[in-house]
Amino acid sequence: MVKSRLVMAIGATLFVASCASTSPQGTTTADTQRSTPTIQANSLASAQGTAELTMEQIMADPDWMGRFPEQAFWSMDGEDILFYQKREGSDIRDLMMLENGAGEPQKVAVENLHQYVADEKVHAVDGSFLAYTFEGNVFVRFNDGTVRQLTRDDARQHNLQPMANGQLSYQQGNNFFIIDVNSGLSRQVAALAFQEKPKANEEPKDYLAREEQQLIQYVQKERKASEERFAQRSELQNRNSTLAPEPFYLPKDKELVSASLSPKGDFMLIAITEPQSWRDEGDIMPNYISEDGRVKSENVRRRVADAKPVEHQLVLLNLSDGSQSTLTYNTLPGWNEDVLAEVKRENHEARGETYKSEEKPRPITLMADWGWENGAIQWNEEGTEVAVMLEAWDNKDRWLATVDTAGKKLVSQDRLHDDAWINYTHNEFGWLDSDELWFMSEADGYSHLYVKPLDGSTRQLTDGSYVVEDADLSSNGDYLYFQANIEHPGIYEVYRVKTDGSGEPEALTDLHGMTAFELSPEDDELLLTHSTPLMPPELYHKSVNASGTAERLTHTVSEKFLSIDWTAPELVGVDSSHVDEPIYTRIYKPEGFDENRAEEYPAVVFIHGAGYLQNAHMGWSGYFREFMFHSLLNKHGYVVADLDYRGSKGYGRDWRTAIYRQMGTPEVEDLVDVASYLESDLNVDGDKLGTYGGSYGGFLTFMALFNEPGLFEAGSALRPVTDWAHYNTGYTSNILNLPQDDAIAYRRSSPIYFAEGLEDALLINSPMIDDNVFFQDSVRLVQRLIELKKEDWETAIYPVEPHGFRQPESWLNEYRRIFKLFEENLK
């Protein structure tokens, strides 16, 4: 076994790691396989003063921990560093600045916010200015530091596009303008009107109208005058260049989804769709605590069981001649495949029916990615080519295509198909140069970077059993910068790779935790947000080319937080009995833990939410209250485990899609393996195991208690999903398809169908104004448990809380109940 010992001091945190890279046969395979070691984060050094670790302290307003930097970014000239910071005792965030990237943070005055904050920003093609919007107005910052405001109104401009001739375009409503950034003169170049094209006169609609127009001379005279006025106006519109161009008239039953103007100003590519409400009339939620003392009905989203197909139609608008061309999807490979044929056949057979597969057009939309900034339609700088990222509404395909403007058709550049579902993230793309695209894809099973010449073959820039995230192209196009977990699944560092494919990824940081980055405008500095399991996020910076360590910039963690002796979790790869990859798990051990003591330990297994989320890593957890609660459990003698079950983020496509059509099955298998590990390796009493989790973690708590009775003596499900047919479309249809297509998957994956299996103690904690997982989920399951005559379960409700609790008193009440559940059942 090849081992290396990594030691790094980060502020008050000392990080120690023991890393191994071996194959199952013991041979080193550093290039193809990551190690699965146990990683230990040592305890914090004591700070001045002391604080007592109590439930009241843990669940108090988080301000006591410190107000950590959020959403850090570079100033527009790259000289200063800015970030948002929560105002003490308030939900308001203030913009703070580190002038010249050093010193003490200073609050940016409200009157100066427009000099630093950009809702969106673009660089001129020749680099002579930076254009941006602030509060819906357009500003330009020239290279000499001069800032000019180009619009000042309440119309709200957006969708900035640098033009090839040095000008700038923007969108205002459904109108599009080009503005000269030096003179400030703007001109409307396009308008979209969702209505029928105006006519001089309406055609007679029925018998009476036809007769009236033939019999009555006055009517004939008025119609003739209308035709003359219309002709005169049309001639003025067509021949006088000082007027705004005639609108593009589009179907009145459609609405605009997205639009992008070519930098040449000759074409515009738009996506339109039929309007669809996000909810139905019956989608309401009662709010029992209101200012007027009455019940208020809150509107909530539609359920996946009521989902309606969405299709976007691409239209190419020619601004030179006013013509418009609808682009069909029949040039995309697989555009009409019946990708759900086997699923539908299985469900039909279950109903005693026969399914006949047939090819027909699939609803296709613009790709909606949670991670990118530039949108699904992107032109190259010259405006000669446009690329669009599309996805099938059935979630099985993603296409990167360009538009042949002469042939008025889509040209497929890349198709990514997944029999399970296309990931909703890792879809960034852009232009490398005028005829070459870069993009991210899970084609080989992990999110990696690719380059595709329009007339050539795709080449892969990164390769291996790790995940690439948050790619950013350097201004000269030579490098792609990214975050990845190359060294270990739970350690994210910053890297860059040459876009010409001539080299391997180059590590730019070595901080051994969770490290996100912002590249400076000059591509020479990295602004880093770094954290470890015991140290919340702080800001660092370093030169891109320097080999030295990063310099810490902020110290926002409170002395009170630093004074507490938090448990340092170990990150362990637990062997799986179902797949070759380990189940990465944070292990929290009590002080003085003795694996050989006669009395076995009680243990609690925490199940993170979201499903697709990584929590067993070497950075600060978004579940910070749970992290602190686990230290408290340690002090009461519990061992705690926090696992990244199958379906979690950070481990590649196969780990992510293992739950396809069977949510709650692979994850519970992983829970069983982790429970076995606790018993066999950590001296845990198998009859003194408990579990808890919220949202997806609440769902899995149910599935574990209902389908593996006796695995846990007690479990608490917080804000839990009980029936996936009631959850939202975007998330659920990815994993389980639609209920009308795949009822088998919903019945297989919804706890309410397995409630008869409950034998152990259960606590259900449910917020009542939860517009994510509806309170109705818990209500329906409670009724089911009543009808099944189940015992040893109880429900706690929280009348004023949404999905994520806001009141410290609610947090305290909830976790007191959870702690009591474990104390009464595990000891």
PDB file of C-alpha atoms in Angstrom, residues 187-300:
ATOM      1  CA  ARG A 187     -32.101  52.164 -31.631  1.00  0.00           C
ATOM      2  CA  GLN A 188     -34.682  49.437 -31.602  1.00  0.00           C
ATOM      3  CA  VAL A 189     -33.652  46.573 -33.865  1.00  0.00           C
ATOM      4  CA  ALA A 190     -36.376  44.051 -33.174  1.00  0.00           C
ATOM      5  CA  ALA A 191     -39.713  43.631 -31.450  1.00  0.00           C
ATOM      6  CA  LEU A 192     -41.726  40.517 -30.756  1.00  0.00           C
ATOM      7  CA  ALA A 193     -45.503  40.726 -30.855  1.00  0.00           C
ATOM      8  CA  PHE A 194     -47.575  37.699 -29.907  1.00  0.00           C
ATOM      9  CA  GLN A 195     -50.573  38.593 -32.000  1.00  0.00           C
ATOM     10  CA  GLU A 196     -51.891  38.371 -35.525  1.00  0.00           C
ATOM     11  CA  LYS A 197     -50.294  40.701 -38.030  1.00  0.00           C
ATOM     12  CA  PRO A 198     -52.434  43.855 -38.362  1.00  0.00           C
ATOM     13  CA  LYS A 199     -54.597  44.263 -41.483  1.00  0.00           C
ATOM     14  CA  ALA A 200     -56.238  47.291 -43.018  1.00  0.00           C
ATOM     15  CA  ASN A 201     -59.639  45.697 -42.568  1.00  0.00           C
ATOM     16  CA  GLU A 202     -60.972  42.513 -41.073  1.00  0.00           C
ATOM     17  CA  GLU A 203     -62.466  39.989 -43.472  1.00  0.00           C
ATOM     18  CA  PRO A 204     -66.250  39.519 -43.116  1.00  0.00           C
ATOM     19  CA  LYS A 205     -66.897  36.763 -40.637  1.00  0.00           C
ATOM     20  CA  ASP A 206     -70.483  35.784 -41.486  1.00  0.00           C
ATOM     21  CA  TYR A 207     -73.462  36.342 -43.830  1.00  0.00           C
ATOM     22  CA  LEU A 208     -74.606  39.581 -42.253  1.00  0.00           C
ATOM     23  CA  ALA A 209     -71.147  41.143 -42.474  1.00  0.00           C
ATOM     24  CA  ARG A 210     -70.735  40.162 -46.115  1.00  0.00           C
ATOM     25  CA  GLU A 211     -74.130  41.598 -47.050  1.00  0.00           C
ATOM     26  CA  GLU A 212     -73.499  44.806 -45.112  1.00  0.00           C
ATOM     27  CA  GLN A 213     -70.233  45.452 -46.915  1.00  0.00           C
ATOM     28  CA  GLN A 214     -71.829  44.874 -50.323  1.00  0.00           C
ATOM     29  CA  LEU A 215     -74.996  46.921 -49.732  1.00  0.00           C
ATOM     30  CA  ILE A 216     -73.949  49.970 -47.729  1.00  0.00           C
ATOM     31  CA  GLN A 217     -71.795  52.548 -49.525  1.00  0.00           C
ATOM     32  CA  TYR A 218     -70.741  54.240 -46.276  1.00  0.00           C
ATOM     33  CA  VAL A 219     -69.193  50.973 -45.051  1.00  0.00           C
ATOM     34  CA  GLN A 220     -67.378  50.594 -48.383  1.00  0.00           C
ATOM     35  CA  LYS A 221     -66.068  54.153 -48.154  1.00  0.00           C
ATOM     36  CA  GLU A 222     -64.786  53.658 -44.615  1.00  0.00           C
ATOM     37  CA  ARG A 223     -63.042  50.406 -45.557  1.00  0.00           C
ATOM     38  CA  LYS A 224     -61.358  52.079 -48.521  1.00  0.00           C
ATOM     39  CA  ALA A 225     -60.093  54.933 -46.323  1.00  0.00           C
ATOM     40  CA  SER A 226     -58.751  52.419 -43.829  1.00  0.00           C
ATOM     41  CA  GLU A 227     -56.885  50.624 -46.624  1.00  0.00           C
ATOM     42  CA  GLU A 228     -55.314  53.889 -47.802  1.00  0.00           C
ATOM     43  CA  ARG A 229     -54.178  54.842 -44.290  1.00  0.00           C
ATOM     44  CA  PHE A 230     -52.773  51.369 -43.741  1.00  0.00           C
ATOM     45  CA  ALA A 231     -50.886  51.467 -47.056  1.00  0.00           C
ATOM     46  CA  GLN A 232     -49.456  54.884 -46.264  1.00  0.00           C
ATOM     47  CA  ARG A 233     -48.275  53.729 -42.838  1.00  0.00           C
ATOM     48  CA  SER A 234     -46.749  50.570 -44.287  1.00  0.00           C
ATOM     49  CA  GLU A 235     -44.843  52.588 -46.897  1.00  0.00           C
ATOM     50  CA  LEU A 236     -43.480  54.877 -44.183  1.00  0.00           C
ATOM     51  CA  GLN A 237     -42.518  51.887 -42.054  1.00  0.00           C
ATOM     52  CA  ASN A 238     -40.731  50.131 -44.915  1.00  0.00           C
ATOM     53  CA  ARG A 239     -38.930  53.086 -46.519  1.00  0.00           C
ATOM     54  CA  ASN A 240     -38.041  55.432 -43.658  1.00  0.00           C
ATOM     55  CA  SER A 241     -35.009  54.163 -41.743  1.00  0.00           C
ATOM     56  CA  THR A 242     -35.603  56.457 -38.762  1.00  0.00           C
ATOM     57  CA  LEU A 243     -38.525  54.352 -37.573  1.00  0.00           C
ATOM     58  CA  ALA A 244     -38.312  51.226 -35.480  1.00  0.00           C
ATOM     59  CA  PRO A 245     -38.602  48.049 -37.538  1.00  0.00           C
ATOM     60  CA  GLU A 246     -41.913  46.299 -37.879  1.00  0.00           C
ATOM     61  CA  PRO A 247     -42.426  43.680 -35.146  1.00  0.00           C
ATOM     62  CA  PHE A 248     -42.103  40.002 -35.748  1.00  0.00           C
ATOM     63  CA  TYR A 249     -45.649  38.726 -35.372  1.00  0.00           C
ATOM     64  CA  LEU A 250     -45.744  35.399 -33.563  1.00  0.00           C
ATOM     65  CA  PRO A 251     -48.605  33.048 -32.628  1.00  0.00           C
ATOM     66  CA  LYS A 252     -50.876  34.713 -30.104  1.00  0.00           C
ATOM     67  CA  ASP A 253     -51.182  31.487 -28.105  1.00  0.00           C
ATOM     68  CA  LYS A 254     -47.415  31.482 -27.390  1.00  0.00           C
ATOM     69  CA  GLU A 255     -45.078  33.370 -25.075  1.00  0.00           C
ATOM     70  CA  LEU A 256     -41.348  34.083 -25.061  1.00  0.00           C
ATOM     71  CA  VAL A 257     -39.020  31.728 -23.196  1.00  0.00           C
ATOM     72  CA  SER A 258     -35.641  33.097 -24.271  1.00  0.00           C
ATOM     73  CA  ALA A 259     -34.112  35.216 -27.025  1.00  0.00           C
ATOM     74  CA  SER A 260     -30.579  35.894 -28.184  1.00  0.00           C
ATOM     75  CA  LEU A 261     -29.490  38.492 -30.749  1.00  0.00           C
ATOM     76  CA  SER A 262     -26.521  37.773 -32.988  1.00  0.00           C
ATOM     77  CA  PRO A 263     -23.476  40.013 -32.362  1.00  0.00           C
ATOM     78  CA  LYS A 264     -23.703  40.870 -36.074  1.00  0.00           C
ATOM     79  CA  GLY A 265     -27.245  42.083 -35.577  1.00  0.00           C
ATOM     80  CA  ASP A 266     -28.560  40.073 -38.523  1.00  0.00           C
ATOM     81  CA  PHE A 267     -30.326  37.170 -36.808  1.00  0.00           C
ATOM     82  CA  MET A 268     -32.119  36.431 -33.587  1.00  0.00           C
ATOM     83  CA  LEU A 269     -32.819  32.978 -32.193  1.00  0.00           C
ATOM     84  CA  ILE A 270     -35.833  32.745 -29.911  1.00  0.00           C
ATOM     85  CA  ALA A 271     -37.639  30.003 -28.025  1.00  0.00           C
ATOM     86  CA  ILE A 272     -41.406  30.233 -27.548  1.00  0.00           C
ATOM     87  CA  THR A 273     -43.925  28.009 -25.801  1.00  0.00           C
ATOM     88  CA  GLU A 274     -47.587  27.731 -24.906  1.00  0.00           C
ATOM     89  CA  PRO A 275     -48.304  29.550 -21.632  1.00  0.00           C
ATOM     90  CA  GLN A 276     -48.818  27.176 -18.735  1.00  0.00           C
ATOM     91  CA  SER A 277     -49.671  27.967 -15.156  1.00  0.00           C
ATOM     92  CA  TRP A 278     -47.276  26.675 -12.516  1.00  0.00           C
ATOM     93  CA  ARG A 279     -50.261  25.509 -10.467  1.00  0.00           C
ATOM     94  CA  ASP A 280     -53.883  24.421 -10.707  1.00  0.00           C
ATOM     95  CA  GLU A 281     -56.863  25.923  -8.908  1.00  0.00           C
ATOM     96  CA  GLY A 282     -56.767  23.317  -6.163  1.00  0.00           C
ATOM     97  CA  ASP A 283     -53.061  23.755  -5.420  1.00  0.00           C
ATOM     98  CA  ILE A 284     -53.382  25.621  -2.127  1.00  0.00           C
ATOM     99  CA  MET A 285     -51.947  25.355   1.364  1.00  0.00           C
ATOM    100  CA  PRO A 286     -53.685  26.698   4.484  1.00  0.00           C
ATOM    101  CA  ASN A 287     -51.659  29.039   6.686  1.00  0.00           C
ATOM    102  CA  TYR A 288     -53.181  29.010  10.169  1.00  0.00           C
ATOM    103  CA  ILE A 289     -51.030  31.716  11.770  1.00  0.00           C
ATOM    104  CA  SER A 290     -51.588  35.077  10.089  1.00  0.00           C
ATOM    105  CA  GLU A 291     -51.636  38.739  11.087  1.00  0.00           C
ATOM    106  CA  ASP A 292     -55.416  39.007  10.925  1.00  0.00           C
ATOM    107  CA  GLY A 293     -56.093  35.817  12.867  1.00  0.00           C
ATOM    108  CA  ARG A 294     -57.753  34.135   9.919  1.00  0.00           C
ATOM    109  CA  VAL A 295     -56.759  31.158   7.781  1.00  0.00           C
ATOM    110  CA  LYS A 296     -54.907  32.262   4.677  1.00  0.00           C
ATOM    111  CA  SER A 297     -54.760  30.106   1.539  1.00  0.00           C
ATOM    112  CA  GLU A 298     -51.248  30.069   0.081  1.00  0.00           C
ATOM    113  CA  ASN A 299     -50.775  29.140  -3.570  1.00  0.00           C
ATOM    114  CA  VAL A 300     -48.427  26.193  -4.123  1.00  0.00           C
TER     115      VAL A 300
END
